[in-house]
Short mmCIF file of C-alpha atoms in Angstrom, two decimals:
data_model
loop_
_atom_site.label_atom_id
_atom_site.label_comp_id
_atom_site.label_asym_id
_atom_site.label_seq_id
_atom_site.Cartn_x
_atom_site.Cartn_y
_atom_site.Cartn_z
CA UNK E 239 -14.83 -5.22 -8.91
CA UNK E 240 -16.85 -3.11 -11.31
CA UNK E 241 -15.21 -1.67 -14.40
CA UNK E 242 -15.90 1.87 -13.22
CA UNK E 243 -13.53 1.47 -10.26
CA UNK E 244 -10.03 2.57 -11.21
CA UNK E 245 -6.68 1.09 -10.30
CA UNK E 246 -6.09 4.25 -8.31
CA UNK E 247 -8.77 3.19 -5.82
CA UNK E 248 -6.93 -0.06 -5.20
CA UNK E 249 -3.76 1.77 -4.23
CA UNK E 250 -5.70 4.31 -2.19
CA UNK E 251 -7.04 1.50 0.00
CA UNK E 252 -3.47 0.83 1.10
CA UNK E 253 -3.11 4.50 1.95
CA UNK E 254 -6.38 4.36 3.85
CA UNK E 255 -5.16 1.50 6.03
CA UNK E 256 -2.07 3.49 6.97
CA UNK E 257 -4.14 6.65 7.26
CA UNK E 258 -6.66 5.29 9.75
CA UNK E 259 -4.11 3.18 11.61
CA UNK E 260 -2.21 6.39 12.36
CA UNK E 261 -5.45 8.07 13.38
CA UNK E 262 -6.39 5.27 15.79
CA UNK E 263 -2.93 5.31 17.33
CA UNK E 264 -2.97 9.09 17.76
CA UNK E 265 -6.42 9.16 19.32
CA UNK E 266 -5.17 6.89 22.08
CA UNK E 267 -2.46 9.41 22.91
CA UNK E 268 -2.63 13.05 23.85
CA UNK E 269 -1.37 15.37 21.10
CA UNK E 270 0.00 18.61 22.48
CA UNK E 271 1.25 20.16 19.26
CA UNK E 272 0.62 19.85 15.52
CA UNK E 273 2.79 20.97 12.66
CA UNK E 274 -0.23 21.38 10.37
CA UNK E 275 -3.95 21.54 11.12
CA UNK E 276 -6.35 21.38 8.16
CA UNK E 277 -9.81 22.59 9.13
CA UNK E 278 -13.27 21.92 7.66
CA UNK E 279 -12.14 20.04 4.54
CA UNK E 280 -14.31 17.63 2.59
CA UNK E 281 -12.35 14.40 3.06
CA UNK E 282 -12.49 11.83 0.25
CA UNK E 283 -10.75 8.65 1.37
CA UNK E 284 -10.54 6.84 -1.99
CA UNK E 285 -12.86 3.96 -1.07
CA UNK E 286 -15.84 5.28 -3.02
CA UNK E 287 -17.63 6.59 0.06
CA UNK E 288 -19.17 10.09 0.05
CA UNK E 289 -17.00 12.89 1.37
CA UNK E 290 -17.16 13.76 5.06
CA UNK E 291 -16.29 17.11 6.66
CA UNK E 292 -13.56 16.67 9.26
CA UNK E 293 -10.28 18.18 10.42
CA UNK E 294 -6.83 16.67 9.91
CA UNK E 295 -3.75 17.00 12.10
CA UNK E 296 -0.20 16.40 10.85
CA UNK E 297 3.06 15.91 12.78
CA UNK E 298 6.38 15.37 11.02
CA UNK E 299 4.72 14.72 7.63
CA UNK E 300 2.42 12.07 9.12
CA UNK E 301 -1.34 12.24 9.66
CA UNK E 302 -1.93 11.76 13.37
CA UNK E 303 -5.50 12.96 13.78
CA UNK E 304 -8.80 12.94 11.85
CA UNK E 305 -11.91 14.26 13.50
CA UNK E 306 -13.21 17.39 15.22
CA UNK E 307 -10.25 19.60 16.11
CA UNK E 308 -12.26 21.27 18.88
CA UNK E 309 -11.93 18.06 20.90
CA UNK E 310 -8.18 17.99 20.30
CA UNK E 311 -7.33 21.35 21.86
CA UNK E 312 -3.87 21.33 20.27
CA UNK E 313 -1.89 24.26 18.94
CA UNK E 314 -0.62 24.12 15.36
CA UNK E 315 2.36 25.76 13.68
CA UNK E 316 0.32 26.16 10.48
CA UNK E 317 -3.47 26.17 10.22
CA UNK E 318 -5.10 25.79 6.80
CA UNK E 319 -8.75 26.68 6.25
CA UNK E 320 -10.03 24.09 3.74
CA UNK E 321 -13.68 25.20 3.87
CA UNK E 322 -15.32 24.23 0.56
CA UNK E 323 -12.23 22.30 -0.61
CA UNK E 324 -11.61 18.56 -0.98
CA UNK E 325 -8.83 16.76 0.87
CA UNK E 326 -7.76 13.46 -0.71
CA UNK E 327 -4.91 10.95 -0.77
CA UNK E 328 -2.29 11.82 -3.38
CA UNK E 329 -3.30 10.78 -6.90
CA UNK E 330 -1.30 8.17 -8.82
CA UNK E 331 -0.60 8.89 -12.50
CA UNK E 332 -0.34 5.38 -13.91
CA UNK E 333 0.81 6.57 -17.35
CA UNK E 334 3.39 9.35 -17.27
CA UNK E 335 5.78 10.64 -19.92
CA UNK E 336 7.58 12.85 -17.41
CA UNK E 337 11.15 13.69 -18.41
CA UNK E 338 13.25 12.87 -15.36
CA UNK E 339 16.47 13.93 -17.09
CA UNK E 340 15.30 17.53 -17.29
CA UNK E 341 15.99 19.57 -14.13
CA UNK E 342 12.66 21.34 -14.46
CA UNK E 343 10.89 18.08 -15.28
CA UNK E 344 12.22 16.46 -12.10
CA UNK E 345 10.47 19.08 -10.00
CA UNK E 346 7.11 17.66 -11.17
CA UNK E 347 5.35 20.96 -10.51
CA UNK E 348 2.49 20.34 -12.99
CA UNK E 349 1.84 17.00 -11.28
CA UNK E 350 2.01 18.39 -7.75
CA UNK E 351 -0.33 21.28 -8.57
CA UNK E 352 -2.90 18.70 -9.71
CA UNK E 353 -2.56 16.57 -6.60
CA UNK E 354 -0.44 13.86 -8.22
CA UNK E 355 2.14 12.47 -5.77
CA UNK E 356 3.22 9.29 -7.61
CA UNK E 357 3.87 8.63 -11.31
CA UNK E 358 4.61 5.51 -13.34
CA UNK E 359 7.02 5.89 -16.27
CA UNK E 360 8.50 3.47 -18.80
CA UNK E 361 5.14 3.25 -20.53
CA UNK E 362 4.08 2.26 -24.07
CA UNK E 363 6.79 -0.40 -24.23
CA UNK E 364 9.79 1.92 -24.05
CA UNK E 365 11.01 1.52 -20.47
CA UNK E 366 14.67 0.53 -20.26
CA UNK E 367 15.84 -2.33 -18.06
CA UNK E 368 18.70 -0.57 -16.23
CA UNK E 369 16.32 0.47 -13.47
CA UNK E 370 18.91 0.90 -10.74
CA UNK E 371 21.15 3.02 -12.92
CA UNK E 372 18.29 5.22 -14.11
CA UNK E 373 16.30 5.67 -10.95
CA UNK E 374 18.26 4.63 -7.89
CA UNK E 375 22.01 4.97 -7.49
CA UNK E 376 24.56 6.93 -9.52
CA UNK E 377 28.31 6.28 -9.62
CA UNK E 378 28.81 8.39 -6.52
CA UNK E 379 26.32 6.33 -4.54
CA UNK E 380 23.77 9.16 -4.51
CA UNK E 381 20.10 8.47 -5.12
CA UNK E 382 19.33 10.01 -8.51
CA UNK E 383 15.72 10.78 -7.62
CA UNK E 384 16.36 12.21 -4.17
CA UNK E 385 15.38 15.66 -5.46
CA UNK E 386 12.41 14.55 -7.55
CA UNK E 387 9.10 16.14 -6.62
CA UNK E 388 6.99 12.97 -6.50
CA UNK E 389 7.34 9.20 -6.04
CA UNK E 390 8.50 7.30 -9.14
CA UNK E 391 7.78 3.77 -10.36
CA UNK E 392 8.67 2.28 -13.74
CA UNK E 393 7.85 -0.49 -16.17
CA UNK E 394 10.38 -2.26 -18.37
CA UNK E 395 9.39 -2.18 -22.03
CA UNK E 396 8.85 -4.96 -24.56
CA UNK E 397 9.41 -2.52 -27.45
CA UNK E 398 12.76 -1.49 -26.01
CA UNK E 399 13.77 -5.11 -25.48
CA UNK E 400 12.88 -6.10 -29.06
CA UNK E 401 14.65 -3.01 -30.41
CA UNK E 402 17.82 -3.86 -28.46
CA UNK E 403 17.81 -7.47 -29.66
CA UNK E 404 16.43 -7.21 -33.22
CA UNK E 405 16.49 -3.56 -34.22
CA UNK E 406 13.56 -2.55 -36.44
CA UNK E 407 13.37 -5.87 -38.29
CA UNK E 408 9.88 -6.79 -39.49
CA UNK E 409 9.97 -10.53 -38.87
CA UNK E 410 9.26 -13.05 -36.10
CA UNK E 411 11.86 -13.41 -33.37
CA UNK E 412 13.93 -16.59 -33.42
CA UNK E 413 14.09 -18.77 -30.31
CA UNK E 414 17.48 -17.28 -29.46
CA UNK E 415 16.23 -13.72 -29.95
CA UNK E 416 13.14 -14.38 -27.90
CA UNK E 417 15.32 -15.71 -25.10
CA UNK E 418 17.38 -12.49 -25.20
CA UNK E 419 14.20 -10.37 -25.11
CA UNK E 420 13.04 -12.29 -22.05
CA UNK E 421 16.43 -11.87 -20.38
CA UNK E 422 16.32 -8.11 -21.00
CA UNK E 423 12.86 -7.80 -19.48
CA UNK E 424 13.54 -10.02 -16.50
CA UNK E 425 16.65 -8.01 -15.67
CA UNK E 426 14.44 -4.95 -15.35
CA UNK E 427 11.97 -6.80 -13.13
CA UNK E 428 14.78 -7.99 -10.87
CA UNK E 429 15.92 -4.38 -10.47
CA UNK E 430 12.50 -3.25 -9.27
CA UNK E 431 10.24 -2.58 -12.26
CA UNK E 432 6.51 -2.77 -11.47
CA UNK E 433 5.82 -4.81 -14.58
CA UNK E 434 6.19 -4.91 -18.36
CA UNK E 435 4.69 -2.38 -20.74
CA UNK E 436 4.02 -2.99 -24.41
CA UNK E 437 3.23 -0.62 -27.23
CA UNK E 438 1.97 -3.08 -29.83
CA UNK E 439 0.62 -0.04 -31.65
CA UNK E 440 4.22 1.04 -32.29
CA UNK E 441 7.13 -0.40 -34.23
CA UNK E 442 9.02 -2.64 -33.67
CA UNK E 443 6.56 -4.30 -31.26
CA UNK E 444 3.84 -4.19 -33.91
CA UNK E 445 5.90 -6.78 -35.82
CA UNK E 446 5.53 -9.28 -32.97
CA UNK E 447 2.68 -11.78 -33.02
CA UNK E 448 0.46 -12.48 -30.04
CA UNK E 449 2.28 -15.78 -29.62
CA UNK E 450 5.70 -14.09 -29.57
CA UNK E 451 4.61 -11.59 -26.93
CA UNK E 452 3.18 -14.31 -24.68
CA UNK E 453 6.28 -16.48 -24.99
CA UNK E 454 8.60 -13.53 -24.35
CA UNK E 455 6.65 -12.50 -21.25
CA UNK E 456 5.82 -15.95 -19.87
CA UNK E 457 8.36 -15.47 -17.04
CA UNK E 458 6.23 -12.66 -15.63
CA UNK E 459 3.80 -15.06 -13.91
CA UNK E 460 6.22 -15.59 -11.03
CA UNK E 461 6.24 -11.86 -10.27
CA UNK E 462 2.45 -11.36 -10.14
CA UNK E 463 3.22 -8.09 -11.87
CA UNK E 464 1.44 -5.64 -14.17
CA UNK E 465 1.04 -6.02 -17.92
CA UNK E 466 0.45 -2.46 -19.11
CA UNK E 467 -0.36 -2.12 -22.80
CA UNK E 468 -0.90 0.47 -25.44
CA UNK E 469 -2.81 -2.20 -27.33
CA UNK E 470 -2.35 -2.96 -31.00
CA UNK E 471 -5.30 -1.16 -32.56
CA UNK E 472 -7.46 1.52 -30.95
CA UNK E 473 -9.35 1.70 -34.23
CA UNK E 474 -7.27 4.03 -36.40
CA UNK E 475 -4.33 1.84 -37.44
CA UNK E 476 -3.34 1.22 -41.06
CA UNK E 477 -3.95 -2.48 -41.79
CA UNK E 478 -4.90 -3.01 -38.15
CA UNK E 479 -6.79 -5.86 -36.51
CA UNK E 480 -9.69 -3.73 -35.30
CA UNK E 481 -10.72 -2.37 -31.91
CA UNK E 482 -12.59 -5.48 -30.75
CA UNK E 483 -9.76 -7.87 -31.61
CA UNK E 484 -7.19 -5.54 -30.05
CA UNK E 485 -8.96 -5.48 -26.68
CA UNK E 486 -9.37 -9.26 -26.81
CA UNK E 487 -5.68 -9.74 -27.66
CA UNK E 488 -4.50 -7.68 -24.68
CA UNK E 489 -6.71 -9.68 -22.33
CA UNK E 490 -5.43 -12.93 -23.86
CA UNK E 491 -1.79 -11.92 -23.36
CA UNK E 492 -2.23 -10.72 -19.79
CA UNK E 493 -4.27 -13.78 -18.81
CA UNK E 494 -1.76 -16.17 -20.38
CA UNK E 495 1.11 -14.73 -18.33
CA UNK E 496 -1.01 -14.40 -15.15
CA UNK E 497 -0.49 -10.65 -14.87
CA UNK E 498 -2.72 -7.77 -13.87
CA UNK E 499 -3.77 -6.07 -17.10
CA UNK E 500 -3.95 -2.33 -17.63
CA UNK E 501 -5.06 -0.73 -20.88
CA UNK E 502 -3.03 2.47 -21.11
CA UNK E 503 -5.60 4.12 -23.36
CA UNK E 504 -9.13 2.76 -23.30
CA UNK E 505 -10.16 5.05 -26.12
CA UNK E 506 -11.74 3.59 -29.29
CA UNK E 507 -10.74 5.84 -32.18
CA UNK E 508 -12.30 6.71 -35.51
CA UNK E 509 -15.82 7.58 -36.57
CA UNK E 510 -16.55 3.90 -37.21
CA UNK E 511 -16.00 3.22 -33.48
CA UNK E 512 -18.13 6.09 -32.22
CA UNK E 513 -20.32 4.79 -29.38
CA UNK E 514 -18.64 1.37 -29.28
CA UNK E 515 -16.76 1.66 -25.98
CA UNK E 516 -19.36 -0.70 -24.49
CA UNK E 517 -17.92 -3.49 -26.66
CA UNK E 518 -14.56 -3.17 -24.89
CA UNK E 519 -16.27 -2.81 -21.51
CA UNK E 520 -18.15 -6.07 -22.09
CA UNK E 521 -14.92 -7.86 -23.00
CA UNK E 522 -13.26 -6.56 -19.84
CA UNK E 523 -16.18 -7.43 -17.58
CA UNK E 524 -16.41 -10.94 -19.07
CA UNK E 525 -12.68 -11.42 -18.41
CA UNK E 526 -13.16 -10.24 -14.84
CA UNK E 527 -16.01 -12.69 -14.37
CA UNK E 528 -13.54 -15.40 -15.42
CA UNK E 529 -11.06 -14.27 -12.75
CA UNK E 530 -8.76 -11.94 -14.69
CA UNK E 531 -7.66 -8.65 -13.13
CA UNK E 532 -8.26 -6.08 -15.86
CA UNK E 533 -8.19 -2.29 -15.56
CA UNK E 534 -8.25 0.57 -18.05
CA UNK E 535 -7.31 4.24 -18.22
CA UNK E 536 -9.31 6.70 -20.27
CA UNK E 537 -8.34 10.11 -21.61
CA UNK E 538 -10.28 12.94 -19.99
CA UNK E 539 -10.08 14.91 -23.24
CA UNK E 540 -11.09 14.54 -26.88
CA UNK E 541 -7.71 15.08 -28.57
CA UNK E 542 -4.79 12.71 -29.07
CA UNK E 543 -1.30 12.67 -30.52
CA UNK E 544 1.26 10.09 -31.56
CA UNK E 545 4.37 9.75 -33.70
CA UNK E 546 5.02 8.86 -37.32
CA UNK E 547 7.95 6.65 -38.35
CA UNK E 548 8.83 6.72 -42.06
#
């Protein structure tokens, strides 16, 4: 897989299988009525192929037809003219800071208006491990996210685990503490987390060595999960290890625990790193050639923000 293909494409392929399976099934059966008929849209299926102009029929929130609607001869409750517009699978935001505790935030209107239908939270190492309590069932047995505007997935965070076990102490974890960190993280995985996120850029995770992170996350290999990282040094860290070494460290950690690696922010920072993104790309492509599954997300803008802890 080339570096330019995003993780989103991988998930879209699953949608495509379901998409065209439904289409094949529907085309073998007569469809008398559609809830929604989308006409003349430019369909992008997520596989990297060029768009194709076709019509789409929907019944009960399921796609049942793709093709020329003239051949279908079905009536529709709602007809949408998509001439000149693109029709795509829902986008997946793999790095979201959405506030699910805010009633307005739960509606996810900014995401929906941009075509995002799934978000991943618990990023940068700060996902908590009580996944069921946070995202699934409340004390009354009601699904907490039943009224959330999009699909939700979460990571469990290394930073949060270290903070719970060791506070903000700037020292290596003892064997006992490392065992507790692992227990915290594995509890989150057992409750349905997609993987583990780290924010080695942030305290207290920045106090952990590469060795400590690998040993704390070694259990992850049995889950074939995701290692999502805000890596240690994008290039603008006080007393950092440098951009090149930071990219290499993230690949080393993810490979050692046999996880799929995602760089949350593939964005070399600082004037001294201007034009050096190809260095990170080469490291990623070399790791892929060796069999590692490495992906990266890049900001589509030139600004950034973070926090300062004094």
